[in-house]
Tab-separated table of C-alpha atoms in Angstrom:
chain	number	residue	atom	x	y	z
A	411	MET	CA	57.589	328.430	164.096
A	412	ALA	CA	56.417	327.215	167.503
A	413	PHE	CA	56.742	324.297	169.864
A	414	SER	CA	53.895	322.511	171.627
A	415	SER	CA	53.375	319.599	173.966
A	416	TYR	CA	52.453	316.244	172.417
A	417	GLY	CA	52.316	313.431	174.943
A	418	GLN	CA	55.591	313.376	176.850
A	419	ASP	CA	57.647	314.839	174.021
A	420	SER	CA	58.221	318.344	172.716
A	421	VAL	CA	56.970	318.478	169.131
A	422	GLN	CA	57.896	321.122	166.611
A	423	VAL	CA	54.968	322.919	164.999
A	424	VAL	CA	55.324	325.018	161.854
A	425	VAL	CA	52.978	327.111	159.749
A	426	ALA	CA	52.608	326.118	156.090
A	427	GLU	CA	53.397	328.915	153.667
A	428	ARG	CA	52.166	329.411	150.104
A	429	GLY	CA	53.678	326.778	147.830
A	430	ASP	CA	54.624	324.393	150.637
A	431	GLY	CA	54.087	320.677	150.159
A	432	ILE	CA	54.825	317.907	152.623
A	433	LEU	CA	58.225	317.203	151.089
A	434	SER	CA	59.364	320.831	151.058
A	435	LEU	CA	58.010	321.515	154.562
A	436	LEU	CA	59.890	318.575	156.069
A	437	ARG	CA	63.026	319.441	154.141
A	438	LYS	CA	62.959	323.005	155.520
A	439	GLN	CA	62.938	321.609	159.057
A	440	GLY	CA	65.929	319.345	158.420
A	441	VAL	CA	63.832	316.177	158.481
A	442	ASN	CA	64.327	313.488	155.840
A	443	PRO	CA	61.097	313.936	153.825
A	444	TYR	CA	61.061	310.424	152.409
A	445	LYS	CA	61.838	308.598	155.646
A	446	HIS	CA	59.231	310.511	157.691
A	447	TYR	CA	56.548	311.154	155.049
A	448	ASP	CA	54.091	308.622	156.499
A	449	ASP	CA	54.774	309.808	160.066
A	450	PHE	CA	53.866	313.362	159.048
A	451	ILE	CA	50.593	312.247	157.446
A	452	ALA	CA	49.662	310.152	160.507
A	453	MET	CA	50.309	313.101	162.865
A	454	ASN	CA	48.401	315.635	160.742
A	455	MET	CA	45.670	313.543	159.126
A	456	ASP	CA	42.802	315.790	160.260
A	457	ASN	CA	44.533	318.873	158.920
A	458	LEU	CA	45.210	317.767	155.336
A	459	ARG	CA	43.210	318.282	152.153
A	460	ASP	CA	42.582	314.967	150.366
A	461	SER	CA	44.778	313.453	153.076
A	462	ILE	CA	47.934	314.631	151.330
A	463	HIS	CA	47.882	318.409	150.728
A	464	LEU	CA	48.687	321.240	153.140
A	465	TYR	CA	46.494	324.253	153.858
A	466	GLU	CA	48.302	327.558	153.645
A	467	GLY	CA	48.465	329.304	157.042
A	468	ARG	CA	47.658	326.227	159.137
A	469	LYS	CA	49.954	324.711	161.760
A	470	TYR	CA	51.494	321.282	161.247
A	471	ARG	CA	53.363	319.002	163.608
A	472	ILE	CA	56.780	317.821	162.489
A	473	PRO	CA	57.811	314.222	163.294
A	474	THR	CA	60.648	313.877	165.761
A	475	ALA	CA	63.721	312.689	163.867
A	476	PRO	CA	67.280	311.851	164.916
A	477	LEU	CA	69.485	314.833	164.241
A	478	ASP	CA	72.738	314.640	162.316
A	479	THR	CA	74.461	316.028	165.406
A	480	VAL	CA	73.581	314.929	168.941
A	481	ASP	CA	74.581	316.964	171.975
A	482	VAL	CA	76.508	315.011	174.582
A	483	VAL	CA	77.091	316.651	177.965
A	484	ASP	CA	80.652	316.006	179.151
A	485	SER	CA	80.285	318.122	182.280
A	486	LEU	CA	78.268	321.005	183.674
A	487	HIS	CA	80.543	323.475	181.932
A	488	LYS	CA	81.416	321.751	178.702
A	489	LYS	CA	79.521	320.283	175.761
A	490	SER	CA	80.854	318.395	172.801
A	491	LYS	CA	79.083	317.100	169.752
A	492	GLU	CA	79.022	313.477	168.727
A	493	ILE	CA	78.471	313.107	164.989
A	494	LYS	CA	75.908	310.546	164.043
A	495	THR	CA	76.670	309.157	160.606
A	496	VAL	CA	74.225	307.294	158.428
A	497	GLU	CA	75.835	305.274	155.667
A	498	GLY	CA	74.282	305.745	152.268
A	499	LYS	CA	75.309	305.168	148.662
A	500	GLN	CA	75.428	307.858	146.009
A	501	TYR	CA	73.569	307.489	142.710
A	502	ALA	CA	74.198	310.430	140.403
A	503	ILE	CA	71.202	309.597	138.208
A	504	PHE	CA	68.855	310.773	140.979
A	505	GLY	CA	70.300	314.294	140.854
A	506	LYS	CA	72.455	316.222	143.302
A	507	GLU	CA	69.784	316.784	145.973
A	508	HIS	CA	68.456	313.217	145.864
A	509	ALA	CA	71.636	311.256	145.109
A	510	THR	CA	72.017	309.658	148.548
A	511	VAL	CA	70.068	306.440	149.132
A	512	ILE	CA	69.751	305.500	152.806
A	513	PRO	CA	69.174	301.755	153.342
A	514	LYS	CA	65.768	300.890	154.803
A	515	SER	CA	65.869	297.091	154.727
A	516	GLU	CA	67.232	294.097	152.831
A	517	ASN	CA	63.781	292.768	152.020
A	518	LEU	CA	64.468	292.881	148.259
A	519	LYS	CA	68.046	291.614	148.421
A	520	GLY	CA	68.722	289.344	145.437
A	521	ALA	CA	65.711	290.650	143.482
A	522	VAL	CA	66.157	292.376	140.122
A	523	TYR	CA	63.816	295.065	138.806
A	524	TYR	CA	63.697	296.633	135.349
A	525	LEU	CA	61.992	300.024	135.293
A	526	VAL	CA	60.812	301.515	132.008
A	527	SER	CA	59.247	304.975	131.871
A	528	GLY	CA	57.035	305.662	128.876
A	529	HIS	CA	58.225	307.411	125.694
A	530	GLY	CA	61.375	309.598	125.927
A	531	GLY	CA	64.010	310.796	123.473
A	532	PRO	CA	62.327	312.014	120.268
A	533	ASP	CA	58.877	311.001	121.575
A	534	PRO	CA	57.508	313.101	124.475
A	535	GLY	CA	54.289	311.101	124.639
A	536	ALA	CA	51.019	312.781	125.586
A	537	MET	CA	51.166	316.572	125.871
A	538	ALA	CA	48.990	319.190	127.570
A	539	ASN	CA	48.990	322.895	128.343
A	540	TYR	CA	49.321	323.905	132.000
A	541	ALA	CA	49.613	327.533	133.156
A	542	GLY	CA	50.701	328.559	129.671
A	543	LYS	CA	53.452	325.923	129.395
A	544	MET	CA	53.515	322.547	127.697
A	545	ILE	CA	53.884	319.483	129.898
A	546	THR	CA	54.667	316.022	128.554
A	547	GLU	CA	54.067	312.452	129.631
A	548	ASP	CA	57.678	311.284	129.419
A	549	GLU	CA	59.027	313.822	131.954
A	550	TYR	CA	56.509	312.917	134.668
A	551	ALA	CA	56.656	309.165	134.055
A	552	TYR	CA	60.449	309.409	134.339
A	553	ASP	CA	60.312	311.347	137.614
A	554	ILE	CA	57.960	308.781	139.179
A	555	THR	CA	60.197	305.982	137.885
A	556	LEU	CA	63.301	307.524	139.476
A	557	ARG	CA	61.493	307.877	142.792
A	558	LEU	CA	60.384	304.235	142.566
A	559	ALA	CA	63.946	303.132	141.747
A	560	LYS	CA	65.243	304.919	144.833
A	561	GLU	CA	62.651	303.199	147.044
A	562	LEU	CA	63.519	299.749	145.659
A	563	ILE	CA	67.273	300.292	146.018
A	564	ALA	CA	66.716	301.370	149.634
A	565	HIS	CA	65.222	297.912	150.245
A	566	GLY	CA	68.210	296.097	148.726
A	567	ALA	CA	67.054	295.489	145.138
A	568	LEU	CA	69.221	295.573	142.025
A	569	VAL	CA	67.491	298.102	139.758
A	570	TYR	CA	68.010	298.766	136.052
A	571	ILE	CA	66.604	302.112	134.911
A	572	ILE	CA	66.062	301.408	131.224
A	573	ILE	CA	65.140	304.901	129.977
A	574	ARG	CA	67.680	307.354	131.395
A	575	ASP	CA	68.390	311.064	131.486
A	576	GLU	CA	71.699	311.835	133.165
A	577	ASN	CA	70.862	315.568	133.397
A	578	ASP	CA	67.446	315.594	135.038
A	579	GLY	CA	67.382	313.504	138.211
A	580	ILE	CA	64.443	313.629	140.634
A	581	ARG	CA	62.778	317.038	140.394
A	582	ASP	CA	60.463	318.652	142.926
A	583	GLY	CA	58.944	321.312	140.672
A	584	ARG	CA	55.458	321.298	139.187
A	585	ILE	CA	56.573	322.138	135.663
A	586	LEU	CA	59.191	319.629	134.508
A	587	GLU	CA	61.044	321.164	131.581
A	588	ILE	CA	60.886	319.248	128.308
A	589	ASP	CA	64.037	317.867	126.719
A	590	HIS	CA	64.807	315.083	124.254
A	591	ASP	CA	68.165	313.745	125.472
A	592	GLU	CA	66.929	310.556	127.131
A	593	VAL	CA	68.753	307.359	126.134
A	594	ALA	CA	68.083	303.663	126.535
A	595	TYR	CA	70.256	301.526	128.835
A	596	PRO	CA	73.186	301.672	128.892
A	597	ASN	CA	73.591	304.575	126.453
A	598	GLU	CA	71.671	303.823	123.259
A	599	VAL	CA	69.998	306.473	121.098
A	600	ILE	CA	66.214	306.083	121.218
A	601	PRO	CA	64.753	305.590	117.694
A	602	LEU	CA	62.080	307.897	116.308
A	603	ASN	CA	60.054	305.043	114.821
A	604	GLN	CA	57.564	303.718	117.383
A	605	VAL	CA	57.964	300.012	116.616
A	606	ALA	CA	61.758	300.312	116.615
A	607	ARG	CA	61.595	302.203	119.896
A	608	LEU	CA	59.474	299.559	121.590
A	609	LYS	CA	61.554	296.715	120.151
A	610	GLN	CA	64.712	298.366	121.510
A	611	ARG	CA	63.249	298.313	125.026
A	612	VAL	CA	62.094	294.727	124.703
A	613	ASP	CA	65.533	293.603	123.486
A	614	ILE	CA	67.329	295.412	126.341
A	615	VAL	CA	65.057	293.946	129.014
A	616	ASN	CA	65.152	290.430	127.575
A	617	ASP	CA	68.965	290.487	127.234
A	618	LEU	CA	69.311	291.543	130.877
A	619	TYR	CA	66.746	288.929	131.867
A	620	ARG	CA	68.896	286.206	130.306
A	621	LYS	CA	72.025	287.534	132.035
A	622	ASN	CA	70.245	287.413	135.385
A	623	LYS	CA	68.754	283.966	134.795
A	624	GLY	CA	67.846	282.190	138.012
A	625	ARG	CA	67.205	285.383	139.986
A	626	TYR	CA	63.872	286.869	141.047
A	627	GLN	CA	63.111	289.370	138.237
A	628	ARG	CA	60.264	291.796	137.607
A	629	LEU	CA	59.529	294.554	135.080
A	630	ILE	CA	57.522	297.713	135.835
A	631	VAL	CA	56.502	300.018	132.970
A	632	THR	CA	55.149	303.460	133.924
A	633	HIS	CA	52.993	305.632	131.660
A	634	VAL	CA	50.812	308.704	132.025
A	635	ASP	CA	47.583	308.137	130.112
A	636	SER	CA	46.221	310.523	127.460
A	637	ARG	CA	42.502	309.935	127.222
A	638	SER	CA	39.959	312.610	126.399
A	639	GLN	CA	40.394	315.847	128.309
A	640	GLY	CA	37.274	315.392	130.429
A	641	GLN	CA	38.077	311.864	131.594
A	642	ASN	CA	39.428	311.552	135.126
A	643	ILE	CA	40.999	308.142	135.777
A	644	ASP	CA	42.539	306.331	138.727
A	645	VAL	CA	45.763	304.328	138.572
A	646	PHE	CA	45.448	301.197	136.406
A	647	PHE	CA	47.645	298.087	136.271
A	648	TYR	CA	47.967	295.676	133.325
A	649	HIS	CA	49.623	292.273	132.992
A	650	HIS	CA	50.068	289.427	130.501
A	651	LYS	CA	47.008	287.188	130.487
A	652	LYS	CA	49.132	284.007	130.738
A	653	SER	CA	51.478	285.351	133.415
A	654	LYS	CA	50.530	284.199	136.912
A	655	ASN	CA	53.420	286.119	138.450
A	656	GLY	CA	52.584	289.227	136.419
A	657	LYS	CA	48.979	289.047	137.586
A	658	LYS	CA	50.139	288.642	141.185
A	659	LEU	CA	52.440	291.663	140.874
A	660	ALA	CA	49.680	293.846	139.387
A	661	GLU	CA	47.196	292.641	141.984
A	662	SER	CA	49.618	293.288	144.867
A	663	ILE	CA	50.162	296.903	143.808
A	664	HIS	CA	46.442	297.366	143.156
A	665	ARG	CA	45.602	296.064	146.639
A	666	THR	CA	48.139	298.462	148.121
A	667	PHE	CA	46.489	301.405	146.351
A	668	GLU	CA	43.043	300.320	147.567
A	669	LYS	CA	44.348	300.082	151.146
A	670	ASN	CA	46.037	303.487	151.009
A	671	TYR	CA	42.991	305.176	149.483
A	672	LYS	CA	40.851	303.814	152.320
A	673	LYS	CA	43.422	305.039	154.843
A	674	TYR	CA	44.240	308.470	153.407
A	675	GLN	CA	41.084	309.291	151.398
A	676	PRO	CA	38.257	307.450	153.184
A	677	ASN	CA	35.559	309.560	151.523
A	678	ARG	CA	36.721	308.755	148.006
A	679	ASN	CA	36.194	305.491	146.142
A	680	TYR	CA	39.160	304.053	144.260
A	681	SER	CA	38.099	302.885	140.785
A	682	GLY	CA	41.463	301.733	139.405
A	683	THR	CA	41.692	298.127	138.223
A	684	PHE	CA	44.210	295.450	137.324
A	685	GLU	CA	43.592	293.379	134.215
A	686	ASP	CA	45.310	291.564	131.361
A	687	ARG	CA	46.348	293.760	128.427
A	688	THR	CA	48.409	291.410	126.296
A	689	SER	CA	47.849	293.569	123.220
A	690	LEU	CA	50.379	296.098	124.535
A	691	TYR	CA	53.758	295.516	122.854
A	692	LEU	CA	55.867	295.536	126.035
A	693	VAL	CA	53.378	293.349	127.861
A	694	LYS	CA	53.355	290.798	125.038
A	695	LYS	CA	57.062	290.666	124.136
A	696	THR	CA	59.060	291.007	127.375
A	697	HIS	CA	60.139	287.918	129.327
A	698	PRO	CA	60.063	288.942	133.016
A	699	ALA	CA	56.797	288.944	134.927
A	700	MET	CA	55.630	292.514	134.634
A	701	THR	CA	53.008	295.155	135.238
A	702	PHE	CA	52.195	298.127	133.017
A	703	ILE	CA	51.017	301.123	135.089
A	704	GLU	CA	48.993	304.139	133.971
A	705	VAL	CA	49.131	306.803	136.686
A	706	GLY	CA	46.574	309.304	135.382
A	707	ASN	CA	45.371	311.414	132.452
A	708	ILE	CA	47.752	314.294	131.768
A	709	ARG	CA	44.983	316.153	129.917
A	710	ASN	CA	42.537	316.060	132.816
A	711	LYS	CA	42.692	318.904	135.379
A	712	LYS	CA	42.076	316.635	138.403
A	713	ASP	CA	44.675	314.121	137.270
A	714	GLN	CA	47.135	316.936	136.600
A	715	ARG	CA	47.101	317.721	140.327
A	716	ARG	CA	48.072	314.106	141.018
A	717	ILE	CA	50.896	314.209	138.495
A	718	LEU	CA	52.280	317.745	138.813
A	719	ASP	CA	52.561	317.852	142.604
A	720	ALA	CA	55.910	316.404	143.752
A	721	ASP	CA	54.283	315.089	146.959
A	722	ASN	CA	51.838	313.118	144.843
A	723	ARG	CA	54.575	311.733	142.596
A	724	GLN	CA	56.446	310.608	145.703
A	725	ALA	CA	53.295	309.027	147.131
A	726	LEU	CA	52.681	307.162	143.858
A	727	ALA	CA	56.244	305.821	143.865
A	728	LYS	CA	56.026	304.813	147.522
A	729	TRP	CA	52.691	303.048	147.127
A	730	ILE	CA	53.952	301.177	144.059
A	731	SER	CA	57.042	300.128	146.027
A	732	GLU	CA	54.857	298.895	148.896
A	733	GLY	CA	52.931	296.718	146.438
A	734	ILE	CA	56.199	295.410	145.022
A	735	LEU	CA	57.396	294.520	148.510
A	736	LEU	CA	54.110	292.715	149.133
A	737	ASP	CA	54.483	290.807	145.862
A	738	HIS	CA	58.086	289.814	146.640
A	739	GLU	CA	57.197	288.668	150.149
A	740	SER	CA	54.703	286.127	148.794
A	741	GLY	CA	57.256	284.634	146.383
A	742	GLU	CA	57.080	283.095	142.900
A	743	ILE	CA	54.228	281.166	141.294
A	744	GLY	CA	55.992	278.645	139.088
A	745	PRO	CA	59.366	279.064	137.366
A	746	LEU	CA	58.440	281.382	134.466
A	747	ARG	CA	56.510	284.635	134.079
């Protein structure tokens, strides 16, 4: 660890060790990794691989952050500590280490979001072998969904997490252990039959939609794609062909991804699209304006890096949330869908 001069301030500089990611590096230094993630990237842009990964052995500047305790000098001979408290709410579903949600804004106050992660329960979704262990679509889609929920709550939204696992929470590991104990909101057993499983989700969302009638409501469904092993894909967004608000939501998130790729990966073209996909059961049957997101191909080695790295999962959730904020800011198009 070292300290160096940066402008008028003293900036902490640390050396990345094997296995460090942006989240873990910030956490080690006592800096809120989610609040200062973008600051870190901006300060270290020229020293990151693919604009998001650390190089082992290189030095990185740590954003200056308010400390939990602030020294206050009472006199030349005496110091006391004034405790700075930040009010946050606890949400057990995010797990012990991530339970606290610190408010960021009230930009989504009054808005309602339904978040559905793909598969779950008896259906793990797409599967692949990584480092001798099986990885499954449902575990990674769920982790991204939890991270997205936390972002939306921090901006004042009411969020319903439709597929839930009370034991897992947000996880920062690469290998997310497989289990089958997910339930559907509030605590319903997930059916084995595919049609019954999808219908259950549609019924839950549509019932909640009716209960929240008159409020701004959106649905986001998150999947990890399972195309052929050799096919590398970008993030895709689907909507109902007759839904103007659904199209606007998908387009807003897509535009956010394009902007962030240009900012953080200027040498890489973003090929993800947004389009209507009304043939998908959840797209066709649910009532709220919605977008169906595919975040990558779990069977492709390049996409696995996007999905398995906790920094990348956090970035995906944050970029999706930025698109959602953009969509909400521009308001409704008509009264329905």
